[in-house]
N, C-alpha and C. Protein backbone atom coordinates (compact mmCIF):
# COMPACT_ATOMS: atom_id res chain seq x y z
N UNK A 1 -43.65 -121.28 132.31
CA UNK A 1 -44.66 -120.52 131.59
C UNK A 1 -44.00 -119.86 130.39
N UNK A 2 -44.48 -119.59 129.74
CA UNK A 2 -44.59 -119.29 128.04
C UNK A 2 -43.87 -117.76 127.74
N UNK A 3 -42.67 -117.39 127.94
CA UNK A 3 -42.29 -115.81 127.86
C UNK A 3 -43.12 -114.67 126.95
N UNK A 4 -44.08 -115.28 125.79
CA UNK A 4 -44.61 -114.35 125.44
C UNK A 4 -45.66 -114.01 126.07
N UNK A 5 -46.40 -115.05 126.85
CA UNK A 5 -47.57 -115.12 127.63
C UNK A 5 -47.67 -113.79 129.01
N UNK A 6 -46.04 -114.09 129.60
CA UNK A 6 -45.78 -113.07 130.73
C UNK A 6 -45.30 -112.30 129.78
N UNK A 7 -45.11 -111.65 129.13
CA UNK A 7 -45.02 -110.62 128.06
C UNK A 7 -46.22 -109.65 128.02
N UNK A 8 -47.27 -110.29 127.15
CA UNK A 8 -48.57 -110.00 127.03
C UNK A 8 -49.33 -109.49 128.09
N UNK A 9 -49.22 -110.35 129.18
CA UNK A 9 -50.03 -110.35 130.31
C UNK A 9 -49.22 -108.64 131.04
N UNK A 10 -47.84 -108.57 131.40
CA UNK A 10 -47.50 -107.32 131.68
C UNK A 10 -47.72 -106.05 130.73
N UNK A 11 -48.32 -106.48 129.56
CA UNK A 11 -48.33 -105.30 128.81
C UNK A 11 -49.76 -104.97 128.86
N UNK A 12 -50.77 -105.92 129.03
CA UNK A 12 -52.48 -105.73 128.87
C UNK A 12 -52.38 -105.06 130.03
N UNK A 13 -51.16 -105.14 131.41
CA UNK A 13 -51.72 -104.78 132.64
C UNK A 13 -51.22 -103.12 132.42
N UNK A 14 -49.88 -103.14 131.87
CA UNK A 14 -49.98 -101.78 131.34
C UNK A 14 -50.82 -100.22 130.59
N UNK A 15 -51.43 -101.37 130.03
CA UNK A 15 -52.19 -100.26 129.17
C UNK A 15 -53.32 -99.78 130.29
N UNK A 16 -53.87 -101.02 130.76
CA UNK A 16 -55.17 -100.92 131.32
C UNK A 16 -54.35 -99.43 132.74
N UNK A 17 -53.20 -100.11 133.56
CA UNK A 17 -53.45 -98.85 134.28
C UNK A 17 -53.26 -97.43 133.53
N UNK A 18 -52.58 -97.45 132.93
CA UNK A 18 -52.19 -96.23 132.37
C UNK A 18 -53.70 -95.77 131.89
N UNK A 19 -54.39 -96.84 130.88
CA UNK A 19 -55.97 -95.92 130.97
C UNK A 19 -56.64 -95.40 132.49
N UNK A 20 -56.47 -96.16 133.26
CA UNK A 20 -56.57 -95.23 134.88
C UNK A 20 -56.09 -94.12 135.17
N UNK A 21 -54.51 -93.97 135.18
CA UNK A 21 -54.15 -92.63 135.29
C UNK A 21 -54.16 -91.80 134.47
N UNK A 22 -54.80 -91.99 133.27
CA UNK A 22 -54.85 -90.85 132.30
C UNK A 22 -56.14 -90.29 132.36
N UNK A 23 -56.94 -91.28 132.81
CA UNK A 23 -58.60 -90.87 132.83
C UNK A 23 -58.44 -90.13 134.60
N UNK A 24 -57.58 -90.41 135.73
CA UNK A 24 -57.41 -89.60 136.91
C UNK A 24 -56.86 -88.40 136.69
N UNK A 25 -55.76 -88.26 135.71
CA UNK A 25 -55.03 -86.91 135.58
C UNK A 25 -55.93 -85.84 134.90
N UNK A 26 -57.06 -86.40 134.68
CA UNK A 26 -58.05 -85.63 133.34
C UNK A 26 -59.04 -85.50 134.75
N UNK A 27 -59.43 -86.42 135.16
CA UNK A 27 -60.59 -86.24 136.21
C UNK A 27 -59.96 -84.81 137.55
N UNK A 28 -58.80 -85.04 137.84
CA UNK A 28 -57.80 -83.83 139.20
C UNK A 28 -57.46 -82.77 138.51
N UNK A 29 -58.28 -82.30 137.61
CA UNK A 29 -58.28 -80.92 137.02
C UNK A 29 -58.97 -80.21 138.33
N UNK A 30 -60.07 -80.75 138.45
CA UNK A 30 -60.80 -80.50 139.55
C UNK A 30 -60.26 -80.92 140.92
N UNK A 31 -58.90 -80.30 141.41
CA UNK A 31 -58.36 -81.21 142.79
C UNK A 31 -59.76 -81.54 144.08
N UNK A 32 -60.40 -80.60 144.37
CA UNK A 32 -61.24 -80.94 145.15
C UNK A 32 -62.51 -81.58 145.10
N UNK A 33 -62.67 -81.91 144.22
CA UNK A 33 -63.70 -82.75 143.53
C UNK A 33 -63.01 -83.61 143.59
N UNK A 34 -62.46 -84.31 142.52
CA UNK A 34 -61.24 -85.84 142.62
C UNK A 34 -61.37 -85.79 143.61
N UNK A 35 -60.78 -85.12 144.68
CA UNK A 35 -60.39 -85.83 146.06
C UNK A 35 -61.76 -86.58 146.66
N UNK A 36 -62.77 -85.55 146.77
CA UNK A 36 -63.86 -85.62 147.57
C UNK A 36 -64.99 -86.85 146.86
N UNK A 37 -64.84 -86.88 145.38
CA UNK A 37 -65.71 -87.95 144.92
C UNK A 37 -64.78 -89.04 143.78
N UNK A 38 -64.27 -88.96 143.41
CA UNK A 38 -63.71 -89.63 142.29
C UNK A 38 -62.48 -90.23 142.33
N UNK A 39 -61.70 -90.10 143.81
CA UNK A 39 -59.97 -90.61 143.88
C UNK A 39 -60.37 -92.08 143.73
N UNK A 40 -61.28 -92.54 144.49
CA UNK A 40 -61.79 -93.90 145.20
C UNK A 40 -62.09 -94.52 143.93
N UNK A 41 -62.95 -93.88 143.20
CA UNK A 41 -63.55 -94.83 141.87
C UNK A 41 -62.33 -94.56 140.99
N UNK A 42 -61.71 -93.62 141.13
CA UNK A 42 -60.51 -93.56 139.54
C UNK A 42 -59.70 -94.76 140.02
N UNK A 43 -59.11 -94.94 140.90
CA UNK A 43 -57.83 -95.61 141.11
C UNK A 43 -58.33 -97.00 142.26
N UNK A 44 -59.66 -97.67 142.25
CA UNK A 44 -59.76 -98.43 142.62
C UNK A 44 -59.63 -99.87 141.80
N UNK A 45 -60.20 -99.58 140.85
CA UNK A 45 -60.35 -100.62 139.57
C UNK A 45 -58.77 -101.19 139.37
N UNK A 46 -57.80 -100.38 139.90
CA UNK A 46 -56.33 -101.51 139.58
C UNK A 46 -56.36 -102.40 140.42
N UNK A 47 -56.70 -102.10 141.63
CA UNK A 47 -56.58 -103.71 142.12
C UNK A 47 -57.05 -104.73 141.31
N UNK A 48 -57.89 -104.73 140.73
CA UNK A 48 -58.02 -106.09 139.79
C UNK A 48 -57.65 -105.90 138.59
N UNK A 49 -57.13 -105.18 138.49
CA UNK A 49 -56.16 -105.36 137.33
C UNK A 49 -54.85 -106.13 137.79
N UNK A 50 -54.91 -105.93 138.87
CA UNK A 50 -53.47 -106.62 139.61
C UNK A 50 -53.64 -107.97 139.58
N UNK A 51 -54.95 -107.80 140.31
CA UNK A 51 -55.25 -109.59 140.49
C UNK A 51 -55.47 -110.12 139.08
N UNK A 52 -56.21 -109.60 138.22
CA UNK A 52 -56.21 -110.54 137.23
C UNK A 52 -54.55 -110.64 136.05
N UNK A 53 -53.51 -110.35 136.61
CA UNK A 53 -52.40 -110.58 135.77
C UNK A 53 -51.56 -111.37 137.01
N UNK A 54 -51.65 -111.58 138.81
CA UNK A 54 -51.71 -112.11 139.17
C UNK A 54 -52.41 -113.63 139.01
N UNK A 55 -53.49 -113.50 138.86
CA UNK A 55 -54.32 -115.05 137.88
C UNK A 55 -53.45 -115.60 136.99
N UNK A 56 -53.60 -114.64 136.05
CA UNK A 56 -52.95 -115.03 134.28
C UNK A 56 -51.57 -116.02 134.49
N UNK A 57 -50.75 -114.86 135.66
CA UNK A 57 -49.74 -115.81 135.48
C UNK A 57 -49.33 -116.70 136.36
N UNK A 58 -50.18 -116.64 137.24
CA UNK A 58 -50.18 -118.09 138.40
C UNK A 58 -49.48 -117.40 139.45
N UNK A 59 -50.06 -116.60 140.12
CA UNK A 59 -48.64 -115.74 141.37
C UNK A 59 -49.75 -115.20 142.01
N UNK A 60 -49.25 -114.97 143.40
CA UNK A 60 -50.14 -114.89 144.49
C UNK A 60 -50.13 -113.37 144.77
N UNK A 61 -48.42 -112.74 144.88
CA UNK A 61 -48.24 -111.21 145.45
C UNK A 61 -47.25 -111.33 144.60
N UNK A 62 -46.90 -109.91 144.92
CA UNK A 62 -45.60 -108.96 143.70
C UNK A 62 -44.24 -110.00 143.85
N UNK A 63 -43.93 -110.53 145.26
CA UNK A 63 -42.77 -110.43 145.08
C UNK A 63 -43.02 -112.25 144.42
N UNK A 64 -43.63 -113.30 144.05
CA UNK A 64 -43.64 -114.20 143.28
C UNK A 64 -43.51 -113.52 141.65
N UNK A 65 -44.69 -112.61 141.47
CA UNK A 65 -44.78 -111.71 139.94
C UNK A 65 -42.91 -111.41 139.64
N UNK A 66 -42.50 -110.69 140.68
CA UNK A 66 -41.01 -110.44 140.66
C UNK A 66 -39.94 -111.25 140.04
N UNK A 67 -40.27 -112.67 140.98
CA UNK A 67 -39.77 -113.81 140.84
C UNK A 67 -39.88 -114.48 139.50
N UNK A 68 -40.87 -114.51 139.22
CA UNK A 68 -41.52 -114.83 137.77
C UNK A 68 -40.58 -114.66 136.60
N UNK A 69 -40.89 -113.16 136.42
CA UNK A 69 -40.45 -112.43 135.84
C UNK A 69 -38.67 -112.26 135.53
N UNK A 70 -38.45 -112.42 136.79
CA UNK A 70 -36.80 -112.96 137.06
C UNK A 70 -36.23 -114.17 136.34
N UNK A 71 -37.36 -115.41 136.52
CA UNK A 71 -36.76 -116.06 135.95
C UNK A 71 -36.82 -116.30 134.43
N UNK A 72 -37.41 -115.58 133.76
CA UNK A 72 -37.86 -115.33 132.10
C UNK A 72 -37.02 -114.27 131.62
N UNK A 73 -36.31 -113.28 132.59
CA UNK A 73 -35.72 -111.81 132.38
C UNK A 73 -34.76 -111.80 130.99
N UNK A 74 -33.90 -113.38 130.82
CA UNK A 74 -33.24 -113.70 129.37
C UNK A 74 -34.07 -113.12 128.52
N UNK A 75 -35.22 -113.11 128.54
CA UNK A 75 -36.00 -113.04 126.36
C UNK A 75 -36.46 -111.47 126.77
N UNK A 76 -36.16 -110.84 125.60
CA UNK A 76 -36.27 -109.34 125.68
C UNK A 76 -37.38 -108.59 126.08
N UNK A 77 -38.60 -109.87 125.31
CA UNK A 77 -40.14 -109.55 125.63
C UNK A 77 -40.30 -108.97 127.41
N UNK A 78 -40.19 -110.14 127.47
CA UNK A 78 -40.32 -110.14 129.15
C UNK A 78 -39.42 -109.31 129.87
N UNK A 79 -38.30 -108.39 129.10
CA UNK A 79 -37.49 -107.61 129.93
C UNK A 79 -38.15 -106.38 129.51
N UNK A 80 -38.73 -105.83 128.22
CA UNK A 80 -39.22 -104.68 128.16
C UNK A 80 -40.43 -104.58 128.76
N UNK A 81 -41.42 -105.87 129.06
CA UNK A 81 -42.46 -105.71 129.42
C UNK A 81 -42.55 -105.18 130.76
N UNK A 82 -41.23 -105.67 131.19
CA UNK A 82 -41.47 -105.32 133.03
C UNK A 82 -40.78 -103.85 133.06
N UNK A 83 -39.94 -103.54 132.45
CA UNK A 83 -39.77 -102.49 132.54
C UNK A 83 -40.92 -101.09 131.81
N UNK A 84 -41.88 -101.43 131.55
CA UNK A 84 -42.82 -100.47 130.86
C UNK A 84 -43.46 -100.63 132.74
N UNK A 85 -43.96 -101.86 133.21
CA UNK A 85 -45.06 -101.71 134.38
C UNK A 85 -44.14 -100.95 135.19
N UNK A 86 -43.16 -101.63 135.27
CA UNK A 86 -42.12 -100.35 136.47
C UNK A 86 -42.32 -98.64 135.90
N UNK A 87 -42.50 -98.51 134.97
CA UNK A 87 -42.73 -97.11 134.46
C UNK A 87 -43.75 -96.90 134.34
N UNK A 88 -44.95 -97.33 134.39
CA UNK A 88 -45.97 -96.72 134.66
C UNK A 88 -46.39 -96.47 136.38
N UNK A 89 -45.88 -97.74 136.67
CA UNK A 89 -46.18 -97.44 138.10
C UNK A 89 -45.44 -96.31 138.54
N UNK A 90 -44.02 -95.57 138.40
CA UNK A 90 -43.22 -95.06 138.30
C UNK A 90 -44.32 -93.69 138.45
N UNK A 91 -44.83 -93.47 137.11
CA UNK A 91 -45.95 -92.14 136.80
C UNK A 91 -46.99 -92.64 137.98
N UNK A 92 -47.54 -93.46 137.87
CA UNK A 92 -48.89 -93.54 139.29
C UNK A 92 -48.34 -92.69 140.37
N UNK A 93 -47.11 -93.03 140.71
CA UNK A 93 -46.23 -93.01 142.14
C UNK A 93 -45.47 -91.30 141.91
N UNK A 94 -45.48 -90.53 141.16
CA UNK A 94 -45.17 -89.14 140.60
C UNK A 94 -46.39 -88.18 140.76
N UNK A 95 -47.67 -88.87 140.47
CA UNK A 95 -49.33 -88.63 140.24
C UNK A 95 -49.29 -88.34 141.55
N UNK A 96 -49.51 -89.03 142.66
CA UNK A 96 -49.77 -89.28 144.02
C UNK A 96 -49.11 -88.42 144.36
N UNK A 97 -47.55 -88.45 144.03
CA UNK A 97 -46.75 -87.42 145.37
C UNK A 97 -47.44 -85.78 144.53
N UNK A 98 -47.91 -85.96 143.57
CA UNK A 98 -48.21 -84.43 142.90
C UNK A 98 -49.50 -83.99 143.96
N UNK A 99 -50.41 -84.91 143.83
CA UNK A 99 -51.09 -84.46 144.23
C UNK A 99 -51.34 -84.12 145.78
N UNK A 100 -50.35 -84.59 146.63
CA UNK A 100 -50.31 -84.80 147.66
C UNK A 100 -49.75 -83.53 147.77
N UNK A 101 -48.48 -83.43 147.00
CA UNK A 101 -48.29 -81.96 146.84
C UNK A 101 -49.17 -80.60 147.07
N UNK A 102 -50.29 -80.52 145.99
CA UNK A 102 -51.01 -79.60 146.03
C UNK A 102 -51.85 -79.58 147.02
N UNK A 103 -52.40 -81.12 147.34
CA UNK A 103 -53.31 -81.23 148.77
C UNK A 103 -52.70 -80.20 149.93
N UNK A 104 -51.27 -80.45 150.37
CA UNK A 104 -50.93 -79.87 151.24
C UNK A 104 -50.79 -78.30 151.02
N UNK A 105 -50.52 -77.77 149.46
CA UNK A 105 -50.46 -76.60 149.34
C UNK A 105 -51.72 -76.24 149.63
N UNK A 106 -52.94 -76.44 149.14
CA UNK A 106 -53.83 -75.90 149.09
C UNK A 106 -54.51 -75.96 150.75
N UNK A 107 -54.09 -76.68 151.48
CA UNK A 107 -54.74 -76.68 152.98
C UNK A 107 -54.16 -75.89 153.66
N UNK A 108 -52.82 -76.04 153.18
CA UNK A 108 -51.65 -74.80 154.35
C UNK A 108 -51.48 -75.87 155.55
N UNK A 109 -51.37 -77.07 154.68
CA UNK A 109 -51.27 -78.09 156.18
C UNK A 109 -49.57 -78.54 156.33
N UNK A 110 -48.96 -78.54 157.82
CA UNK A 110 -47.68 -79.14 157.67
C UNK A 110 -47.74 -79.83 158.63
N UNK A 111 -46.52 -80.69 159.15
CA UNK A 111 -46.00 -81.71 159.68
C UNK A 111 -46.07 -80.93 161.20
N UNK A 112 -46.67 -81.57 162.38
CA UNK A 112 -47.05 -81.47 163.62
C UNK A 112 -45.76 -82.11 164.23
N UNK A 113 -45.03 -81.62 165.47
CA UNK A 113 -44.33 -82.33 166.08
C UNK A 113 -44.14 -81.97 167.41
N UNK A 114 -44.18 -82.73 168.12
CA UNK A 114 -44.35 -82.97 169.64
C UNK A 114 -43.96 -81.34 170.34
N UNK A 115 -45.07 -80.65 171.07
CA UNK A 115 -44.41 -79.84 171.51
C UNK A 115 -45.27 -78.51 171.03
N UNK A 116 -45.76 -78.60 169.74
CA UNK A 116 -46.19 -77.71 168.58
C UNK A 116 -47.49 -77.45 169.14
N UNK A 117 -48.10 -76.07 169.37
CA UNK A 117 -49.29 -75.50 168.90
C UNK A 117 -50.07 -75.83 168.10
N UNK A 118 -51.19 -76.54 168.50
CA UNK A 118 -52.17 -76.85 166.92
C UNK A 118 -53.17 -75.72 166.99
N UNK A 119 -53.85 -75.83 165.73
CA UNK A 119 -55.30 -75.05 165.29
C UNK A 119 -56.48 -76.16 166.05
N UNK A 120 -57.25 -75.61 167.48
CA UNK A 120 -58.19 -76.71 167.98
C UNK A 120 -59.64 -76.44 166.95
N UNK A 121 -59.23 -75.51 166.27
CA UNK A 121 -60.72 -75.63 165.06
C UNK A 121 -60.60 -76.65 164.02
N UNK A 122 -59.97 -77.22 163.92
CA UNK A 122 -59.67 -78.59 163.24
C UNK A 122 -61.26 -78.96 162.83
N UNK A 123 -61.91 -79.63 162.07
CA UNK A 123 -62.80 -80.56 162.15
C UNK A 123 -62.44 -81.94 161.54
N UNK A 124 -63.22 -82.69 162.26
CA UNK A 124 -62.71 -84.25 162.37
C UNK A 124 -63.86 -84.82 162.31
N UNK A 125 -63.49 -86.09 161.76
CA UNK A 125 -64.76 -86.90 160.97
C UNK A 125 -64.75 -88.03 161.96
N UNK A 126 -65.58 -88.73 163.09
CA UNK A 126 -65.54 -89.86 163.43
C UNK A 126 -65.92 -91.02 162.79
N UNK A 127 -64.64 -91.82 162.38
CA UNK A 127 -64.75 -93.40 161.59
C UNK A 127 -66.05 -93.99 161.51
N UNK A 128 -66.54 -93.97 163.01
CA UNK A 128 -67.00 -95.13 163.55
C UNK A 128 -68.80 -94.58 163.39
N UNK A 129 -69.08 -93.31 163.61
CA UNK A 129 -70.62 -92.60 163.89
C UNK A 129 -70.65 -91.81 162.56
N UNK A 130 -69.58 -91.40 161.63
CA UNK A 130 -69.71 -90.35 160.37
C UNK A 130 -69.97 -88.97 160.93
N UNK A 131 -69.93 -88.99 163.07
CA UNK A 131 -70.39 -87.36 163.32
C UNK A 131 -69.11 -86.56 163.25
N UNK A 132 -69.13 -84.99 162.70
CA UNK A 132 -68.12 -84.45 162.74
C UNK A 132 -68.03 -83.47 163.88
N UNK A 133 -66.90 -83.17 164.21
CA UNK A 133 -66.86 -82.80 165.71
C UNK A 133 -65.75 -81.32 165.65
N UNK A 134 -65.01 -80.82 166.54
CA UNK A 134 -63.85 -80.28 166.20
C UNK A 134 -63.27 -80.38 167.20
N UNK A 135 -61.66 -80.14 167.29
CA UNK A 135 -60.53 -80.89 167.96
C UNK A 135 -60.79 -80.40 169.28
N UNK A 136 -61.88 -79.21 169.87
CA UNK A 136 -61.47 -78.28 170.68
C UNK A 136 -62.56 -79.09 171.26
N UNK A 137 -64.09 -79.25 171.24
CA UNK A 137 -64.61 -80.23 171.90
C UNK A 137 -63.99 -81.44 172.56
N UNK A 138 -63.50 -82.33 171.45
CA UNK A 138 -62.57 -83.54 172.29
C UNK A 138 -61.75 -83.16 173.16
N UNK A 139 -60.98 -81.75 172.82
CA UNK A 139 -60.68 -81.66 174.12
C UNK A 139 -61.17 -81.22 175.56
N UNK A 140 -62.02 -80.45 175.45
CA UNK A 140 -62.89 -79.85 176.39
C UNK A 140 -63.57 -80.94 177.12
N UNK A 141 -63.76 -82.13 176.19
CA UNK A 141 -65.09 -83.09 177.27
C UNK A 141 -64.59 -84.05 177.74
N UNK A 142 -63.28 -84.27 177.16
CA UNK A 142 -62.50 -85.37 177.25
C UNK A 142 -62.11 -86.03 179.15
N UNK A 143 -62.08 -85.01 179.85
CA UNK A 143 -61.58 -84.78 181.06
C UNK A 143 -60.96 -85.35 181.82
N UNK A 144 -59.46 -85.73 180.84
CA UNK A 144 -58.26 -85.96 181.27
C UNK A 144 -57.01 -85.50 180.71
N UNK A 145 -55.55 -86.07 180.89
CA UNK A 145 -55.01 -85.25 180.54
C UNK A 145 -54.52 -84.93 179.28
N UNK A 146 -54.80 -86.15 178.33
CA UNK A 146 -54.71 -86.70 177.36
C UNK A 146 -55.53 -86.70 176.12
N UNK A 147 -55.45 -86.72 174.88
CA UNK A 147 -56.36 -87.35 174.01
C UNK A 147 -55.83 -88.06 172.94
N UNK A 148 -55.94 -89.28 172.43
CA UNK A 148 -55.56 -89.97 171.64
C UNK A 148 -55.65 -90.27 170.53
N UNK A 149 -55.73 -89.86 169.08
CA UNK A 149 -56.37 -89.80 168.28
C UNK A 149 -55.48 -90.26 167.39
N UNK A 150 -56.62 -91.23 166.45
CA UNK A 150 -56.24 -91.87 165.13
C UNK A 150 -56.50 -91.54 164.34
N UNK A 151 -55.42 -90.74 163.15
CA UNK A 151 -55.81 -89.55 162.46
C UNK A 151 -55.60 -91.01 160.88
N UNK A 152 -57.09 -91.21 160.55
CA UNK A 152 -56.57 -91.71 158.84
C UNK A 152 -57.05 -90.58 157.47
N UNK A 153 -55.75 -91.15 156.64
CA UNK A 153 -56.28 -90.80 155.45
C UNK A 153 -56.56 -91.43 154.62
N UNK A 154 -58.32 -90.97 154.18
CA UNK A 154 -58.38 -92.55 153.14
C UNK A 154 -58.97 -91.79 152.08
N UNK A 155 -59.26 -92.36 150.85
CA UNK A 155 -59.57 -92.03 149.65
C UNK A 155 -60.71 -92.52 149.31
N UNK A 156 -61.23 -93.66 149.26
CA UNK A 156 -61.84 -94.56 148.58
C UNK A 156 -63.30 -94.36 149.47
């Protein structure tokens, strides 16, 4: 394939995310808002940005794109180009831990470990019904010794 072609193609994919995270970093002014309506729509649209520079250049997942790219890495194009997506992704991946940051500041939430006292006022969202419940019911009705719970975090 054509080094200016994988050139091009890593740089259109550049711009386009970076218009994502610049239009997310503008949208998480509002952290609880973003979170609650807008993480899902800001930062969903890269997946096809992925896939379509996946298309462009004939590659299935990253580590072929990798490969690709590896083997073109001689012509400069193709060496600055990959190094701009590594740097933006770089900022995506800075974005996330920021905000994850403040998520946790702002909840007063930390790391649980075996043994530990929880808060049973928790409320919890069931996946499966959308009913919300709190941790102290599940345990109360549960009536054994146990409770098992699959705690996700999702965005979208």
């Amino acid at each position: 394939m054509d080094p200016d072609r994988i050139s091009s193609e890593l740089l259109v994919t550049c711009a386009n995310i970076e218009k994502i995270l610049s239009d997310a970093k503008e949208k998480a002014k509002d952290l609880s808002d973003f979170v609650e309506n807008k993480l899902g729509p800001s930062f969903g649209p890269a997946i096809g940005i992925y896939a379509s520079l996946f298309k462009a250049l004939n590659v299935n997942n990253r580590e072929e794109l990798e490969e690709k790219v590896k083997s073109n890495f001689r012509h400069v194009s193709v060496q600055d180009s990959f190094e701009s997506l590594l740097e933006i992704e770089s900022h995506w991946n800075t974005f996330l831990s920021a905000l994850d940051e403040e998520l946790r500041g702002s909840a007063g939430c930390r790391g649980v470990s075996q043994g530990d006292k929880i808060e049973t006022g928790v409320q919890l969202d069931n996946a499966r019904t959308g009913q919300v419940t709190s941790l102290s019911s599940l345990l109360d009705t549960s009536h054994t010794d146990y409770v098992h719970l699959v705690l996700l975090r999702h965005f979208a």
